[in-house]
Amino acid sequence: MQQTLTILETAAPVGLDGKRRDFHAFTDMSGAGMQFFRTHLAELTVGSHLAQAGVPFRFNTADAPDLHTSACSAHLARCRARSS
């Protein structure tokens, strides 16, 4: 987890402060709380992979998809072209 946070802090995407606060404030060990924890952990993990791959992204700060990237469709098109 520390490596994930280090990668994200280096990339410094928009919205990271809010995600970091939510993650560090976690205290609810109930089923719903653990679901919240796992969701945030997944978002941070995916964000760190995007950062390592050099894909520009931001964490959403409103109720909508959790990660935004304008490079996604272009990146996927390149991946499809290479795999053909």
Coordinates of N, CA and C in Angstrom, one line a residue:
M1 N 0.8 -1.2 0.0 CA 0.0 0.0 0.0 C 0.9 1.3 0.0
Q2 N 2.0 1.2 0.7 CA 2.8 2.4 0.8 C 3.4 2.7 -0.6
Q3 N 3.7 1.7 -1.4 CA 4.2 1.9 -2.7 C 3.2 2.6 -3.6
T4 N 1.9 2.1 -3.5 CA 0.8 2.7 -4.2 C 0.7 4.2 -3.9
L5 N 0.7 4.5 -2.6 CA 0.6 5.9 -2.2 C 1.8 6.8 -2.7
T6 N 3.0 6.2 -2.7 CA 4.2 6.9 -3.1 C 4.1 7.2 -4.6
I7 N 3.6 6.2 -5.4 CA 3.5 6.4 -6.8 C 2.4 7.6 -7.1
L8 N 1.3 7.5 -6.4 CA 0.3 8.5 -6.5 C 0.8 9.9 -6.1
E9 N 1.5 10.0 -5.0 CA 2.0 11.3 -4.5 C 3.0 11.9 -5.5
T10 N 3.7 11.0 -6.2 CA 4.7 11.5 -7.2 C 3.9 12.1 -8.4
A11 N 2.8 11.3 -8.8 CA 2.0 11.8 -10.0 C 1.1 13.0 -9.6
A12 N 0.7 13.1 -8.4 CA -0.1 14.1 -7.9 C -1.4 14.4 -8.7
P13 N -2.2 13.4 -9.0 CA -3.4 13.7 -9.8 C -4.4 14.6 -9.0
V14 N -5.2 15.3 -9.7 CA -6.3 16.1 -9.1 C -7.2 15.1 -8.4
G15 N -7.6 15.5 -7.2 CA -8.5 14.7 -6.4 C -7.8 13.7 -5.4
L16 N -6.5 13.6 -5.5 CA -5.8 12.7 -4.6 C -5.9 13.1 -3.1
D17 N -5.9 14.4 -2.8 CA -6.1 14.8 -1.4 C -7.3 14.2 -0.8
G18 N -8.5 14.3 -1.5 CA -9.7 13.8 -1.0 C -9.7 12.3 -0.8
K19 N -9.1 11.6 -1.8 CA -9.0 10.1 -1.7 C -8.1 9.7 -0.5
R20 N -7.0 10.4 -0.3 CA -6.1 10.2 0.8 C -6.8 10.4 2.1
R21 N -7.5 11.5 2.2 CA -8.2 11.8 3.5 C -9.2 10.7 3.8
D22 N -10.0 10.3 2.8 CA -11.0 9.3 3.0 C -10.4 8.0 3.4
F23 N -9.3 7.6 2.8 CA -8.6 6.3 3.1 C -8.1 6.3 4.5
H24 N -7.4 7.4 4.9 CA -6.8 7.5 6.2 C -7.8 7.6 7.3
A25 N -9.0 8.1 7.0 CA -10.1 8.3 8.0 C -10.9 7.0 8.2
F26 N -10.6 6.0 7.5 CA -11.3 4.7 7.6 C -11.3 4.1 9.0
T27 N -12.4 3.9 9.6 CA -12.4 3.2 10.9 C -13.6 2.2 11.0
D28 N -14.5 2.2 10.1 CA -15.7 1.3 10.1 C -15.3 -0.1 9.7
M29 N -15.4 -1.0 10.6 CA -15.0 -2.4 10.3 C -16.3 -3.3 10.0
S30 N -17.4 -2.7 9.8 CA -18.6 -3.4 9.5 C -18.5 -3.9 8.0
G31 N -19.5 -4.6 7.6 CA -19.5 -5.1 6.2 C -19.5 -3.9 5.2
A32 N -20.3 -2.9 5.5 CA -20.4 -1.7 4.6 C -19.1 -0.9 4.7
G33 N -18.5 -0.8 5.8 CA -17.3 -0.1 6.0 C -16.1 -0.8 5.2
M34 N -16.1 -2.1 5.3 CA -15.1 -2.9 4.5 C -15.3 -2.7 3.0
Q35 N -16.5 -2.7 2.6 CA -16.8 -2.4 1.2 C -16.3 -1.1 0.8
F36 N -16.5 0.0 1.6 CA -16.0 1.3 1.3 C -14.4 1.2 1.2
F37 N -13.8 0.5 2.2 CA -12.4 0.4 2.2 C -11.8 -0.3 0.9
R38 N -12.5 -1.4 0.5 CA -12.0 -2.1 -0.7 C -12.2 -1.3 -1.9
T39 N -13.3 -0.5 -2.0 CA -13.6 0.3 -3.2 C -12.5 1.4 -3.3
H40 N -12.1 2.1 -2.1 CA -11.1 3.1 -2.2 C -9.7 2.5 -2.5
L41 N -9.5 1.3 -1.9 CA -8.2 0.6 -2.2 C -8.1 0.3 -3.7
A42 N -9.2 -0.2 -4.3 CA -9.2 -0.5 -5.7 C -8.9 0.8 -6.6
E43 N -9.6 1.9 -6.2 CA -9.4 3.2 -6.9 C -8.0 3.6 -6.8
L44 N -7.4 3.6 -5.7 CA -6.0 4.0 -5.5 C -5.0 3.1 -6.3
T45 N -5.3 1.8 -6.3 CA -4.5 0.8 -7.0 C -4.5 1.1 -8.5
V46 N -5.7 1.2 -9.0 CA -5.9 1.5 -10.5 C -5.2 2.8 -10.8
G47 N -5.4 3.8 -10.0 CA -4.7 5.1 -10.2 C -3.2 5.0 -10.2
S48 N -2.7 4.2 -9.3 CA -1.2 4.0 -9.3 C -0.7 3.3 -10.6
H49 N -1.5 2.4 -11.1 CA -1.1 1.7 -12.4 C -1.2 2.7 -13.5
L50 N -2.2 3.5 -13.6 CA -2.3 4.5 -14.6 C -1.1 5.5 -14.5
A51 N -0.8 5.9 -13.3 CA 0.4 6.8 -13.1 C 1.7 6.2 -13.6
Q52 N 1.9 4.9 -13.3 CA 3.1 4.2 -13.7 C 3.2 4.1 -15.2
A53 N 2.0 3.9 -15.8 CA 2.0 3.8 -17.3 C 2.1 5.1 -18.0
G54 N 2.1 6.2 -17.2 CA 2.2 7.5 -17.8 C 0.8 8.0 -18.4
V55 N -0.3 7.4 -18.0 CA -1.6 7.8 -18.5 C -2.1 8.9 -17.6
P56 N -2.3 10.1 -18.2 CA -2.9 11.2 -17.4 C -4.3 10.9 -16.9
F57 N -4.6 11.1 -15.6 CA -5.9 10.9 -15.1 C -6.1 11.8 -13.9
R58 N -7.4 11.8 -13.4 CA -7.7 12.5 -12.2 C -8.7 11.7 -11.4
F59 N -8.7 11.8 -10.1 CA -9.8 11.2 -9.3 C -11.0 12.2 -9.4
N60 N -12.1 11.7 -9.5 CA -13.3 12.5 -9.5 C -13.6 13.0 -8.1
T61 N -14.1 14.2 -8.0 CA -14.4 14.8 -6.7 C -15.9 15.0 -6.6
A62 N -16.7 14.5 -7.5 CA -18.2 14.5 -7.5 C -18.7 13.1 -7.6
D63 N -20.1 13.0 -7.5 CA -20.7 11.7 -7.7 C -20.8 11.4 -9.2
A64 N -19.9 10.6 -9.6 CA -19.8 10.1 -11.0 C -18.7 9.1 -11.0
P65 N -18.2 8.7 -12.2 CA -17.1 7.7 -12.3 C -16.0 8.2 -11.4
D66 N -15.3 7.3 -10.8 CA -14.2 7.6 -9.8 C -12.9 8.1 -10.4
L67 N -12.6 7.6 -11.6 CA -11.4 8.0 -12.3 C -11.8 8.6 -13.7
H68 N -11.1 9.6 -14.1 CA -11.3 10.2 -15.4 C -10.0 10.3 -16.1
T69 N -10.0 10.0 -17.4 CA -8.8 10.2 -18.2 C -9.2 10.4 -19.7
S70 N -8.7 11.4 -20.3 CA -9.0 11.7 -21.7 C -8.2 10.8 -22.6
A71 N -7.1 10.2 -22.0 CA -6.2 9.3 -22.8 C -6.8 7.9 -23.0
C72 N -7.8 7.6 -22.3 CA -8.2 6.2 -22.2 C -8.6 5.6 -23.6
S73 N -9.5 6.3 -24.3 CA -10.0 5.8 -25.6 C -8.8 5.7 -26.6
A74 N -7.9 6.7 -26.6 CA -6.8 6.7 -27.5 C -5.8 5.6 -27.1
H75 N -5.6 5.4 -25.8 CA -4.8 4.3 -25.3 C -5.3 3.0 -25.7
L76 N -6.6 2.8 -25.5 CA -7.2 1.5 -25.8 C -7.2 1.2 -27.3
A77 N -7.3 2.2 -28.1 CA -7.2 2.0 -29.6 C -5.8 1.6 -30.0
R78 N -4.8 2.2 -29.3 CA -3.4 1.7 -29.6 C -3.2 0.3 -29.2
C79 N -3.8 -0.1 -28.0 CA -3.6 -1.5 -27.5 C -4.3 -2.4 -28.5
R80 N -5.5 -2.1 -29.0 CA -6.2 -3.0 -29.9 C -5.4 -3.1 -31.2
A81 N -4.9 -2.0 -31.7 CA -4.1 -2.1 -32.9 C -2.9 -3.0 -32.8
R82 N -2.2 -2.9 -31.6 CA -1.0 -3.7 -31.4 C -1.4 -5.2 -31.3
S83 N -2.6 -5.5 -30.7 CA -2.9 -6.9 -30.5 C -3.5 -7.6 -31.8
S84 N -3.8 -6.8 -32.8 CA -4.4 -7.3 -34.0 C -3.3 -8.0 -34.9

